[in-house]
Amino acid sequence: MMTMISQLFILSSKGDHLIYKDFRGEAGNDVINVFYEKVTALPGDQPPVVMSHRDLHFVHVRQGGLYWVATTTSAGSSPFTIIDFLNRLAALVTDYCGSLSEKSVQMNFALIYELLDEVVDYGYIQTTSSDVLKNFIQTEAVSSRPFSLFDLSNVGLFGAETQQSKVAPSSAATRPIQSSRDQGVFVDVIERLSVIIGSNGAVMKADVEGEIKVKCYMLNCSEMRIGLNEEFSIGRSTLRGYGAAVHVDECRFHQAVKLDEFDDHRILKLCPSQGEQTVMQYQLSDNLPSPPPFRLFPTIERDNRGRLLIYMKLRCDLPPKSAAINVSVSVPVPKGCVSLSQELSSPEQRCELKPQSRSLVWTVPRCSGGTQLSAVFKLDVPGLSSASMLEVGPVGLTFELPKLTSTGLQIRFLRLTPVQPGPSQRWVRYVTHSDSYIIRV
Amino acid sequence: MYCFTEVLYHGKNHLISCNSAEKIMFSQHNPLFSVDGSLSSRSQEFLCIFLCACTSIICCSSDCHCVTFFLNLHQHSFYYFFYCLQENRQFGSKMTDSKYFTTTKKGEIFELKAELNSDKKEKKKEAVKKVIASMTVGKDVSALFPDVVNCMQTDNLELKKLVYLYLMNYAKSQPDMAIMAVNTFVKDCEDPNPLIRALAVRTMGCIRVDKITEYLCEPLRKCLKDEDPYVRKTAAVCVAKLHDINAQLVEDQGFLDTLKDLISDSNPMVVANAVAALSEIAESHPNSNLMDLNPQTMNKLLTALNECTEWGQIFILDCLANYTPRDDRESQSICERVTPRLSHANSAVVLSAVKVLMKFMEMLPKDLDYYGTLLKKLAPPLVTLLSAEPELQYVALRNINLIVQRRPEILKHEMKVFYVKYNDPIYVKLEKLDIMIRLASQANIAQVLAELKEYATEVDVDFVRKAVRAIGRCAIKVEQSAERCVSTLLDLIQTKVNYVVQEAIVVIKDIFRKYPNKYESVIATLCENLDSLDEPEARAAMIWIVGEYAERIDNADELLESFLEGFHDESTQVQLQLLTAIVKLFLKKPTETQELVQQVLSLATQDSDNPDLRDRGYIYWRLLSTDPVAAKEVVLAEKPLISEETDLIEPTLLEELICHIGTLASVYHKPPSAFVEGNHGVQHKGLPGSAGSAESESPDAVSAGAATEAPAAVIPSQGDLLGDLLNLDLTPPATTGPLPHSGGMQMGAMDLLGGGLDSLLGGDLGGSPAMGAGFGAPPAAMPPAFSAPVSGSLYDLFDLDNGVGMPLGSFCPPKTVWLPAMKAKGLEISGTFVRHAGVIQMEMTITNKAMSVMTGFAIQFNRNSFGLAPAGPIQVPSPLSPNQNIEVSLPLNTVGPVMKMEPLNNLQVAFKNNIDVFYFSCQYPISVLFAEDGKMERQVFLATWKDIPNENESQFQIKDCHLNSDAASNKLQSINIFTIAERTVDGQDMLYQSMKLTNGIWALAELKVQAGNPNYTVSLKCRAPEVSQCVFQSYEAVLKN
């Protein structure tokens, strides 16, 4: 009872066969078309995750506009494992080819076949670590990035082949997986915030899912040390001091991460493999250290001409120096709403009525901490009844908080061993995205 | 430029080929070409003709078999036109441009062939890449097999890999060619570079050609013991590949043992692959002891678990899940060593670990501290699974759904993580909703309800519906919350959003079923929304509510009547519900609703084609017409409450699914056997029982129990009535009380008593065993009106002119001449049959019309339908003188040999005297076979009447009979046809009668006598319908006598 991948194929969004690999000889390649027919005919409310055709089960994900499909015949196969694997594979291909698109896959098909050969054997998943793989992979990636003058610096004199590209296969292990990429290390702290605020203003739910991602394109970096806030604590029972510290409920680490200095000094040690990897994932529910970034005060009423009036005050509770960008407020409106007029507080704000999703969308490009925006929306709804007032449902917000983490997690330092000569290219970036931010009215 | 260098002439076929070619092109606007002078004149001539033809439409002459030629267009690069016809008759004149262009692929192949044979390595590599690119898009490049294989011997690893890729794809279609590659494989397996060794052994295993396997064994053996772990781990997988091609070979070569040894390998990657390969091989041999999981191997696996790659960990965890620990201590120690996997970053590892823990937890005593600790540890990883991509979330939720059903305590405090995010895909939302309901309890119901109410105002219709339904399920699940749920639902109804209202009504019906007589106050609100209901389910629910609470709704009849107008346009669901509801209404308010009930019954029974509806209609009709009191008891019976969790997965299935956490089975919520055909040997898995727990009940017993309960559970939800009807208390009606129904109704009722219920009971009741042999044939269609005696008899059976006295009041048909004198040398026999005091007598008058004395009389019967035989020898006291006659009475019994006769009551008799043996046949009235104990109990009668299938019923008319029903009854009683019940409806007397034949066959009859109408109607029902005709004859004979 284990996961066995029978075939693996990559299709373009139009159904063109980009990659097809049969691992176990259990079914023909005619199933590709069966899959494509099935997936395009799927109604929206059906979970697209697992589909079956006779004895064959298709598991697929969409990445980079492509269908990544694995088939299996074994009942013991875990769709979970396969989906996870397909996502990793897509990430791996991105790492090797620079970007993920129909074109890059087409150009690098030999490389991808070679990868697949190492990554899966007879349907058993072997490894997805670029560290291990770089020892085996011979084919060089063909970059499909658009031409730029910048690239000329890498090219020899008037297109003559440089010595660099004729590296013997034996040196593959020391080569960067992507030759053309600039060297550098990026550490991204990405948090996704999901919040529900009740109609009485109470925060009913506030969750953060976060991850630390490392993108490493250093050639000779043997160890990387990432220092987190020292007061970082994990789990409800281990609150230190008065609990003012940075705190998460649950934490998971990449298996390459060594945690021997974590308990005492909150230092993550790892030998970064080239490409992108998620070093740490964490989550926090309910005990956010700061209030949720936005609050909304809506008033809904009918005017004497039978129009629906929605007054909205949006308050941004971020620290004054921070700001939210790309804020978009989506308000469900009653069915049959025909037109909208609005009064907004600044010209760069926009408002639009979207009849197909029965909502109005108010976009604010930038909203600084501590400010308050207000808007009035007047909606013409023929046959407005008191019941249709109830249709003005929960308001959804999407936004981005650059340079900010909701948990307060910070990277204290980032050290590379051996010490890199020359100008170091180390980037630490923070961002919080709204995952599902709902304010009920 | 001349490019034709070579012309081959094969009989009638031309083959022209050339040595250089660049591009494929053909244009009819460039007809400029010249032909090489070296062509034979015949070829030139052909070519010219051919090319001219080409410019218009490609149509080749019949002697063209294969042509390759090239065109030169000025000093541009070469354009070539490659044309190949393999069988010209296939193409005929139907060649089109598209066909032409597809054939250019041959040119491509030709081109590739040249490149593959190039000396330049780079060029070769590019060519192989092109070949593989064509292969990927589905072009057939198998023709290049030999050329590609030629590239195999190279020291360039990249090229080698590409060639191997090609080989894997095409070796199967070219098994003979594949052998060519074997030498290189074997050589590569000894290469100093481990990458090449591994590559060779991996590829060799993928070439699924039987012939290759024998060459594979030696290299594989070496590779399994290779010093490099990369080679060993590849070889381990190769054993599984080889096993799939030739299992016997693998066993004979001892590879399985080597594989087992690899479980103890120092490299965790090798261990993981060995485990994977062994697990797969073991699956195809369910009884083998391959994966002999003992504590030692478990220990090795658990050690390897810590060092493996993430994917290897999954293999090992899946393998661990198959192990059954000896006791709870071992179970606990395994759990302890698996638990750290729960915090792995790869969520697939986490889920596999959860599976192992869920299984081994069963072994742990629940009072153990560790058990509680483990439960606590399981929650966070399950929650983190939900932070993944939507696809993974969905799979995780399907699994959590199972876990929650098995062990709700794990996630009972985690309700919030299942709150729906607005940007979740709908399939994730629906799954979350399902889990929320499962987790709902008294403690968190307020929270849950508030959430659900919010969801009910969202935009997505499917989701809103499910949310409304969920509120109803909460009400049923958590009794304390029922009131809040109902008021929430009422709030939602106030929104007047059509689908919300409909959904709410459907769930309120369920709430009424769970808490009867508690929330009727809301009915008024519901009724306000009657007009907006357009979905069948909602209409049916509303109708059910109106019918159920008819006595409290003043205008129930009006409401239901409004539905009745478009009765035939409604869906079956609504029709059935409407029928039941109106019957309920009638029983509750009989005075005002007679018309309504008649209307619906006639709509259901007469105007509908739907058998379910018709049958239900007939049942109600019959029930109401027979016994309104019983009807009340049946229709208005107390209904069983609906269960709390209607959608729980059946426990044995749940146990099996828990063993399959993470797999496809857990996503489909079906056991693997339901969607995989058995070639992989699906085993049913069960959870290990914990020591001393109450879960020792065998799965079979559970499922058997469930099976017997099933019908009872199904029927009430259909229409309360049927279930009750099945154990109907058949109290006979105390009076033939006033029934408000027309005569037509009686007819209908009569027809269906057999029909509806028979189809319900569905049993083939068949004839009695004794009759089985004789009455096996299906009943022939009976003529509707029977007049003349059955053909085959010589004389009129019932000659009324031959008046013969009836002995002791019992009916005796007149004697008829059985054997005329002229046919029997002066012996004449006339006779009849009579039944008297339980004895069948054959009454004969023997007359001697010959000139001489007759002596030595003897009689014998042929085998006959009912086994009639003389009880003793015929007693003729003295020789019979000429012109003398004698009355003889021969007692008969019914224990003789049986054979079915045609007609049924035919009796063949051999009569002997001193002159000769004479044969004659006669027919006895079947009434002589009616036993004295033929009076059936009323209940039995009713039940039997229902039991007998409708097609066994036959109807006859008796004309010109001027008896009243009492006289008829008395008369019939004389031949042992007993009247069991009598009813008078609209001046029509209905007599229900039964009779029993000597061989135990019962016949049931309904006799209709109408005053002033000389025509009687007899409906006969008998398990052996063949006898009906004869029985009818008896009826007619006795009544007309």
PDB file of C-alpha atoms in Angstrom, chain A residues 1-4 17-21 23-26 29 44-52 54-55 57 59-63 72-81 83-85 87-88 109-110 113-114 117-118 121-122 124-128 135-140 192 194 196 199 204-205 207 209 236 250-255 281 283 286 332 335 357-358 387 390-391 393-394 396-398 435-438 440-441, chain B residues 129-130 132-133 136-138 157-158 161-162 165 168 195 199 202 206 208 230 233-234 237 240-241 244 269 273 275-277 279-280 283 308-311 313-315 318 322 342-348 350-351 355 380-381 383-387 389 391-392 394-396 416-417 419-423 426-427 450-451 454-455 457-459 462 494-497 499 660 662-665 667-668 672 675-677 679-680 683 685:
ATOM      1  CA  MET A   1       0.000   0.000   0.000  1.00  0.00           C
ATOM      2  CA  MET A   2       2.129   2.852  -1.141  1.00  0.00           C
ATOM      3  CA  THR A   3       2.344   5.601  -3.626  1.00  0.00           C
ATOM      4  CA  MET A   4       3.247   4.534  -7.104  1.00  0.00           C
ATOM      5  CA  HIS A  17       1.713  17.398 -24.751  1.00  0.00           C
ATOM      6  CA  LEU A  18       4.854  18.937 -23.369  1.00  0.00           C
ATOM      7  CA  ILE A  19       6.300  16.099 -21.357  1.00  0.00           C
ATOM      8  CA  TYR A  20       5.157  12.524 -21.137  1.00  0.00           C
ATOM      9  CA  LYS A  21       6.856   9.850 -19.127  1.00  0.00           C
ATOM     10  CA  PHE A  23       7.139   4.761 -15.423  1.00  0.00           C
ATOM     11  CA  ARG A  24       5.352   1.478 -15.101  1.00  0.00           C
ATOM     12  CA  GLY A  25       3.935   0.568 -18.468  1.00  0.00           C
ATOM     13  CA  GLU A  26       0.426   0.212 -17.045  1.00  0.00           C
ATOM     14  CA  ASN A  29      -0.465   7.577 -23.650  1.00  0.00           C
ATOM     15  CA  GLY A  44     -16.928  24.223 -11.041  1.00  0.00           C
ATOM     16  CA  ASP A  45     -18.241  22.695  -7.864  1.00  0.00           C
ATOM     17  CA  GLN A  46     -16.538  19.366  -8.370  1.00  0.00           C
ATOM     18  CA  PRO A  47     -13.254  18.901  -6.616  1.00  0.00           C
ATOM     19  CA  PRO A  48     -10.764  18.602  -9.446  1.00  0.00           C
ATOM     20  CA  VAL A  49      -8.196  16.887  -7.296  1.00  0.00           C
ATOM     21  CA  VAL A  50      -8.694  13.242  -8.120  1.00  0.00           C
ATOM     22  CA  MET A  51     -10.418  11.969 -11.214  1.00  0.00           C
ATOM     23  CA  SER A  52     -10.704   8.416 -12.337  1.00  0.00           C
ATOM     24  CA  ARG A  54     -11.459   2.981 -15.466  1.00  0.00           C
ATOM     25  CA  ASP A  55      -8.630   1.728 -13.282  1.00  0.00           C
ATOM     26  CA  HIS A  57      -6.687   7.746 -11.235  1.00  0.00           C
ATOM     27  CA  VAL A  59      -4.042  13.547  -9.757  1.00  0.00           C
ATOM     28  CA  HIS A  60      -3.128  16.960 -10.980  1.00  0.00           C
ATOM     29  CA  VAL A  61      -2.155  20.458 -10.011  1.00  0.00           C
ATOM     30  CA  ARG A  62      -1.940  23.613 -12.069  1.00  0.00           C
ATOM     31  CA  GLN A  63       1.286  25.528 -11.868  1.00  0.00           C
ATOM     32  CA  THR A  72      -1.749   5.886 -10.658  1.00  0.00           C
ATOM     33  CA  THR A  73      -3.450   2.533 -10.681  1.00  0.00           C
ATOM     34  CA  SER A  74      -2.736   1.547  -7.137  1.00  0.00           C
ATOM     35  CA  ALA A  75      -5.455   2.087  -4.587  1.00  0.00           C
ATOM     36  CA  GLY A  76      -2.827   2.564  -1.952  1.00  0.00           C
ATOM     37  CA  SER A  77      -1.412   5.615  -3.637  1.00  0.00           C
ATOM     38  CA  SER A  78      -1.724   8.733  -1.644  1.00  0.00           C
ATOM     39  CA  PRO A  79      -3.100  11.666  -3.617  1.00  0.00           C
ATOM     40  CA  PHE A  80      -1.712  13.822  -0.890  1.00  0.00           C
ATOM     41  CA  THR A  81       1.805  12.608  -1.553  1.00  0.00           C
ATOM     42  CA  ILE A  83       0.024  16.489  -5.105  1.00  0.00           C
ATOM     43  CA  ASP A  84       2.821  17.462  -2.808  1.00  0.00           C
ATOM     44  CA  PHE A  85       5.270  15.835  -5.157  1.00  0.00           C
ATOM     45  CA  ASN A  87       4.152  20.909  -6.475  1.00  0.00           C
ATOM     46  CA  ARG A  88       7.750  20.129  -5.618  1.00  0.00           C
ATOM     47  CA  PHE A 109      12.376  19.062 -22.212  1.00  0.00           C
ATOM     48  CA  ALA A 110      15.608  17.071 -22.239  1.00  0.00           C
ATOM     49  CA  TYR A 113      13.210  14.184 -18.721  1.00  0.00           C
ATOM     50  CA  GLU A 114      16.541  13.813 -17.057  1.00  0.00           C
ATOM     51  CA  ASP A 117      14.438   9.990 -14.391  1.00  0.00           C
ATOM     52  CA  GLU A 118      16.206  10.820 -11.176  1.00  0.00           C
ATOM     53  CA  ASP A 121      12.022   5.466 -10.517  1.00  0.00           C
ATOM     54  CA  TYR A 122       9.402   2.871 -11.379  1.00  0.00           C
ATOM     55  CA  TYR A 124       8.600   5.447  -6.528  1.00  0.00           C
ATOM     56  CA  ILE A 125       9.444   8.996  -5.645  1.00  0.00           C
ATOM     57  CA  GLN A 126      13.183   9.153  -4.982  1.00  0.00           C
ATOM     58  CA  THR A 127      14.135  12.669  -4.143  1.00  0.00           C
ATOM     59  CA  THR A 128      13.203  16.230  -4.893  1.00  0.00           C
ATOM     60  CA  ASN A 135      25.112  15.438  -8.830  1.00  0.00           C
ATOM     61  CA  PHE A 136      23.252  13.614 -11.525  1.00  0.00           C
ATOM     62  CA  ILE A 137      21.890  16.148 -13.922  1.00  0.00           C
ATOM     63  CA  GLN A 138      23.934  16.627 -17.066  1.00  0.00           C
ATOM     64  CA  THR A 139      21.768  18.746 -19.279  1.00  0.00           C
ATOM     65  CA  GLU A 140      22.128  22.464 -19.041  1.00  0.00           C
ATOM     66  CA  ARG A 192      -0.858  35.076   5.336  1.00  0.00           C
ATOM     67  CA  SER A 194      -6.992  35.323   7.860  1.00  0.00           C
ATOM     68  CA  ILE A 196     -13.025  37.285  10.724  1.00  0.00           C
ATOM     69  CA  SER A 199     -20.697  42.533  13.049  1.00  0.00           C
ATOM     70  CA  MET A 204     -13.883  36.128  15.947  1.00  0.00           C
ATOM     71  CA  LYS A 205     -10.888  34.565  14.381  1.00  0.00           C
ATOM     72  CA  ASP A 207      -4.948  33.279  12.137  1.00  0.00           C
ATOM     73  CA  GLU A 209       0.220  31.168   8.510  1.00  0.00           C
ATOM     74  CA  ARG A 236       0.910  27.946  24.179  1.00  0.00           C
ATOM     75  CA  GLU A 250       3.110  25.485  15.822  1.00  0.00           C
ATOM     76  CA  CYS A 251       6.315  25.342  13.877  1.00  0.00           C
ATOM     77  CA  ARG A 252       7.734  23.014  11.245  1.00  0.00           C
ATOM     78  CA  PHE A 253      11.179  22.968   9.752  1.00  0.00           C
ATOM     79  CA  HIS A 254      12.735  21.756   6.575  1.00  0.00           C
ATOM     80  CA  GLN A 255      14.635  18.611   7.268  1.00  0.00           C
ATOM     81  CA  GLN A 281       6.533  27.116   8.445  1.00  0.00           C
ATOM     82  CA  GLN A 283       1.198  29.337  12.456  1.00  0.00           C
ATOM     83  CA  ASP A 286      -6.095  34.043  17.806  1.00  0.00           C
ATOM     84  CA  PRO A 332     -21.774  42.033  -1.701  1.00  0.00           C
ATOM     85  CA  LYS A 335     -29.420  41.040  -6.440  1.00  0.00           C
ATOM     86  CA  SER A 357     -20.243  38.485  -8.618  1.00  0.00           C
ATOM     87  CA  ARG A 358     -22.980  40.699  -7.148  1.00  0.00           C
ATOM     88  CA  ALA A 387     -35.052  41.627   2.873  1.00  0.00           C
ATOM     89  CA  LEU A 390     -29.860  41.600   4.375  1.00  0.00           C
ATOM     90  CA  GLU A 391     -28.112  40.645   1.182  1.00  0.00           C
ATOM     91  CA  GLY A 393     -23.212  40.433   3.207  1.00  0.00           C
ATOM     92  CA  PRO A 394     -19.804  40.126   4.755  1.00  0.00           C
ATOM     93  CA  GLY A 396     -13.980  40.941   2.168  1.00  0.00           C
ATOM     94  CA  LEU A 397     -10.663  42.759   2.136  1.00  0.00           C
ATOM     95  CA  THR A 398      -7.518  41.965   0.256  1.00  0.00           C
ATOM     96  CA  ASP A 435      -5.586  35.394   2.912  1.00  0.00           C
ATOM     97  CA  SER A 436      -9.181  35.780   3.907  1.00  0.00           C
ATOM     98  CA  TYR A 437     -10.018  38.974   5.715  1.00  0.00           C
ATOM     99  CA  ILE A 438     -13.681  39.222   6.423  1.00  0.00           C
ATOM    100  CA  ARG A 440     -19.250  41.061   8.815  1.00  0.00           C
ATOM    101  CA  VAL A 441     -21.859  43.761   8.689  1.00  0.00           C
TER     102      VAL A 441
ATOM    103  CA  LYS B 129      16.857  15.385 -28.713  1.00  0.00           C
ATOM    104  CA  LYS B 130      14.749  16.015 -31.770  1.00  0.00           C
ATOM    105  CA  ILE B 132      12.650  12.579 -28.215  1.00  0.00           C
ATOM    106  CA  ALA B 133      10.790  15.801 -28.846  1.00  0.00           C
ATOM    107  CA  THR B 136       6.766  13.406 -26.672  1.00  0.00           C
ATOM    108  CA  VAL B 137       4.264  15.022 -28.952  1.00  0.00           C
ATOM    109  CA  GLY B 138       3.148  11.572 -30.008  1.00  0.00           C
ATOM    110  CA  LEU B 157      26.574  10.795 -20.279  1.00  0.00           C
ATOM    111  CA  GLU B 158      24.047  13.294 -21.503  1.00  0.00           C
ATOM    112  CA  LYS B 161      20.738   9.278 -21.035  1.00  0.00           C
ATOM    113  CA  LEU B 162      18.839  10.528 -24.024  1.00  0.00           C
ATOM    114  CA  LEU B 165      15.130   7.445 -22.662  1.00  0.00           C
ATOM    115  CA  MET B 168      12.615   2.707 -22.664  1.00  0.00           C
ATOM    116  CA  LEU B 195      26.166   7.073 -12.441  1.00  0.00           C
ATOM    117  CA  LEU B 199      21.661   4.351 -15.279  1.00  0.00           C
ATOM    118  CA  ARG B 202      17.617   1.404 -14.147  1.00  0.00           C
ATOM    119  CA  CYS B 206      12.345  -0.436 -17.711  1.00  0.00           C
ATOM    120  CA  ARG B 208       9.801  -4.580 -20.530  1.00  0.00           C
ATOM    121  CA  TYR B 230      23.173   5.167  -5.473  1.00  0.00           C
ATOM    122  CA  LYS B 233      19.099   1.896  -4.357  1.00  0.00           C
ATOM    123  CA  THR B 234      18.503   1.821  -8.104  1.00  0.00           C
ATOM    124  CA  VAL B 237      13.868  -0.813  -7.458  1.00  0.00           C
ATOM    125  CA  ALA B 240      10.514  -4.845  -8.370  1.00  0.00           C
ATOM    126  CA  LYS B 241      10.560  -4.047 -12.074  1.00  0.00           C
ATOM    127  CA  ASP B 244       6.612  -7.474 -12.587  1.00  0.00           C
ATOM    128  CA  MET B 269      17.813   5.680   0.750  1.00  0.00           C
ATOM    129  CA  ASN B 273      13.682   1.643  -1.843  1.00  0.00           C
ATOM    130  CA  VAL B 275      11.020  -1.420   1.593  1.00  0.00           C
ATOM    131  CA  ALA B 276       9.085   0.030  -1.306  1.00  0.00           C
ATOM    132  CA  ALA B 277      10.057  -2.795  -3.635  1.00  0.00           C
ATOM    133  CA  SER B 279       5.957  -3.950  -0.190  1.00  0.00           C
ATOM    134  CA  GLU B 280       4.954  -3.953  -3.791  1.00  0.00           C
ATOM    135  CA  GLU B 283       1.132  -7.121  -2.403  1.00  0.00           C
ATOM    136  CA  CYS B 308      15.615   8.951   5.100  1.00  0.00           C
ATOM    137  CA  THR B 309      14.601  11.524   2.580  1.00  0.00           C
ATOM    138  CA  GLU B 310      11.071  12.729   3.056  1.00  0.00           C
ATOM    139  CA  TRP B 311       9.734  10.473   0.310  1.00  0.00           C
ATOM    140  CA  GLN B 313       9.946   8.253   5.084  1.00  0.00           C
ATOM    141  CA  ILE B 314       6.574   7.940   3.448  1.00  0.00           C
ATOM    142  CA  PHE B 315       7.425   4.490   2.121  1.00  0.00           C
ATOM    143  CA  ASP B 318       3.195   3.196   4.896  1.00  0.00           C
ATOM    144  CA  ASN B 322       0.829  -2.788   7.966  1.00  0.00           C
ATOM    145  CA  LEU B 342       4.235  14.918  12.873  1.00  0.00           C
ATOM    146  CA  SER B 343       6.277  18.084  12.763  1.00  0.00           C
ATOM    147  CA  HIS B 344       7.853  17.335   9.412  1.00  0.00           C
ATOM    148  CA  ALA B 345       7.637  20.051   6.812  1.00  0.00           C
ATOM    149  CA  ASN B 346       6.354  17.678   4.156  1.00  0.00           C
ATOM    150  CA  SER B 347       2.668  17.331   4.794  1.00  0.00           C
ATOM    151  CA  ALA B 348       2.549  13.948   3.049  1.00  0.00           C
ATOM    152  CA  VAL B 350       2.662  14.140   8.359  1.00  0.00           C
ATOM    153  CA  LEU B 351      -0.411  12.452   6.978  1.00  0.00           C
ATOM    154  CA  LYS B 355      -2.259   7.095   9.640  1.00  0.00           C
ATOM    155  CA  PRO B 380      -1.791  20.620  15.576  1.00  0.00           C
ATOM    156  CA  PRO B 381      -0.388  18.690  12.606  1.00  0.00           C
ATOM    157  CA  VAL B 383      -4.578  21.760  11.577  1.00  0.00           C
ATOM    158  CA  THR B 384      -1.395  22.687   9.751  1.00  0.00           C
ATOM    159  CA  LEU B 385      -2.393  20.482   6.837  1.00  0.00           C
ATOM    160  CA  LEU B 386      -5.027  23.112   6.161  1.00  0.00           C
ATOM    161  CA  SER B 387      -2.490  25.800   5.421  1.00  0.00           C
ATOM    162  CA  GLU B 389      -2.713  24.653  -1.366  1.00  0.00           C
ATOM    163  CA  GLU B 391      -5.891  20.724  -3.585  1.00  0.00           C
ATOM    164  CA  LEU B 392      -3.974  19.476  -0.588  1.00  0.00           C
ATOM    165  CA  TYR B 394      -9.247  19.180   0.056  1.00  0.00           C
ATOM    166  CA  VAL B 395      -7.497  15.853   0.436  1.00  0.00           C
ATOM    167  CA  ALA B 396      -6.610  16.732   4.012  1.00  0.00           C
ATOM    168  CA  LYS B 416     -12.319  27.619  14.240  1.00  0.00           C
ATOM    169  CA  VAL B 417      -9.821  26.268  11.751  1.00  0.00           C
ATOM    170  CA  TYR B 419     -14.358  28.228   9.391  1.00  0.00           C
ATOM    171  CA  VAL B 420     -14.727  28.919   5.751  1.00  0.00           C
ATOM    172  CA  LYS B 421     -12.521  31.492   4.099  1.00  0.00           C
ATOM    173  CA  TYR B 422     -14.169  33.525   1.431  1.00  0.00           C
ATOM    174  CA  ASN B 423     -11.471  32.644  -1.070  1.00  0.00           C
ATOM    175  CA  ILE B 426     -16.235  25.693  -3.266  1.00  0.00           C
ATOM    176  CA  TYR B 427     -15.212  22.077  -2.848  1.00  0.00           C
ATOM    177  CA  ALA B 450     -23.462  32.156  14.088  1.00  0.00           C
ATOM    178  CA  GLU B 451     -21.017  31.051  11.413  1.00  0.00           C
ATOM    179  CA  GLU B 454     -23.300  34.150   7.967  1.00  0.00           C
ATOM    180  CA  TYR B 455     -22.612  31.547   5.314  1.00  0.00           C
ATOM    181  CA  THR B 457     -26.032  35.031   3.211  1.00  0.00           C
ATOM    182  CA  GLU B 458     -23.110  34.411   0.861  1.00  0.00           C
ATOM    183  CA  VAL B 459     -23.302  34.554  -2.880  1.00  0.00           C
ATOM    184  CA  ASP B 462     -24.466  25.673  -3.599  1.00  0.00           C
ATOM    185  CA  GLN B 494     -37.646  36.137   6.124  1.00  0.00           C
ATOM    186  CA  THR B 495     -34.969  37.044   3.594  1.00  0.00           C
ATOM    187  CA  LYS B 496     -37.287  35.620   0.961  1.00  0.00           C
ATOM    188  CA  VAL B 497     -34.293  34.543  -1.047  1.00  0.00           C
ATOM    189  CA  TYR B 499     -33.356  28.987  -2.619  1.00  0.00           C
ATOM    190  CA  HIS B 660      -6.321   3.785   4.269  1.00  0.00           C
ATOM    191  CA  GLY B 662      -4.041   9.393   2.885  1.00  0.00           C
ATOM    192  CA  THR B 663      -4.812   7.036   0.037  1.00  0.00           C
ATOM    193  CA  LEU B 664      -7.289   7.322  -2.776  1.00  0.00           C
ATOM    194  CA  ALA B 665      -9.799   5.409  -0.682  1.00  0.00           C
ATOM    195  CA  VAL B 667     -10.632  10.753  -0.843  1.00  0.00           C
ATOM    196  CA  TYR B 668     -13.379   8.742  -2.461  1.00  0.00           C
ATOM    197  CA  PRO B 672     -10.287   0.192  -2.372  1.00  0.00           C
ATOM    198  CA  PHE B 675     -12.684   1.207  -7.396  1.00  0.00           C
ATOM    199  CA  VAL B 676      -9.751  -1.086  -8.101  1.00  0.00           C
ATOM    200  CA  GLU B 677      -9.969  -4.304  -9.965  1.00  0.00           C
ATOM    201  CA  ASN B 679      -5.077  -7.473 -10.048  1.00  0.00           C
ATOM    202  CA  HIS B 680      -3.135  -5.920  -7.269  1.00  0.00           C
ATOM    203  CA  GLN B 683      -6.718  -6.744   1.025  1.00  0.00           C
ATOM    204  CA  LYS B 685      -7.889  -4.095   6.364  1.00  0.00           C
TER     205      LYS B 685
END
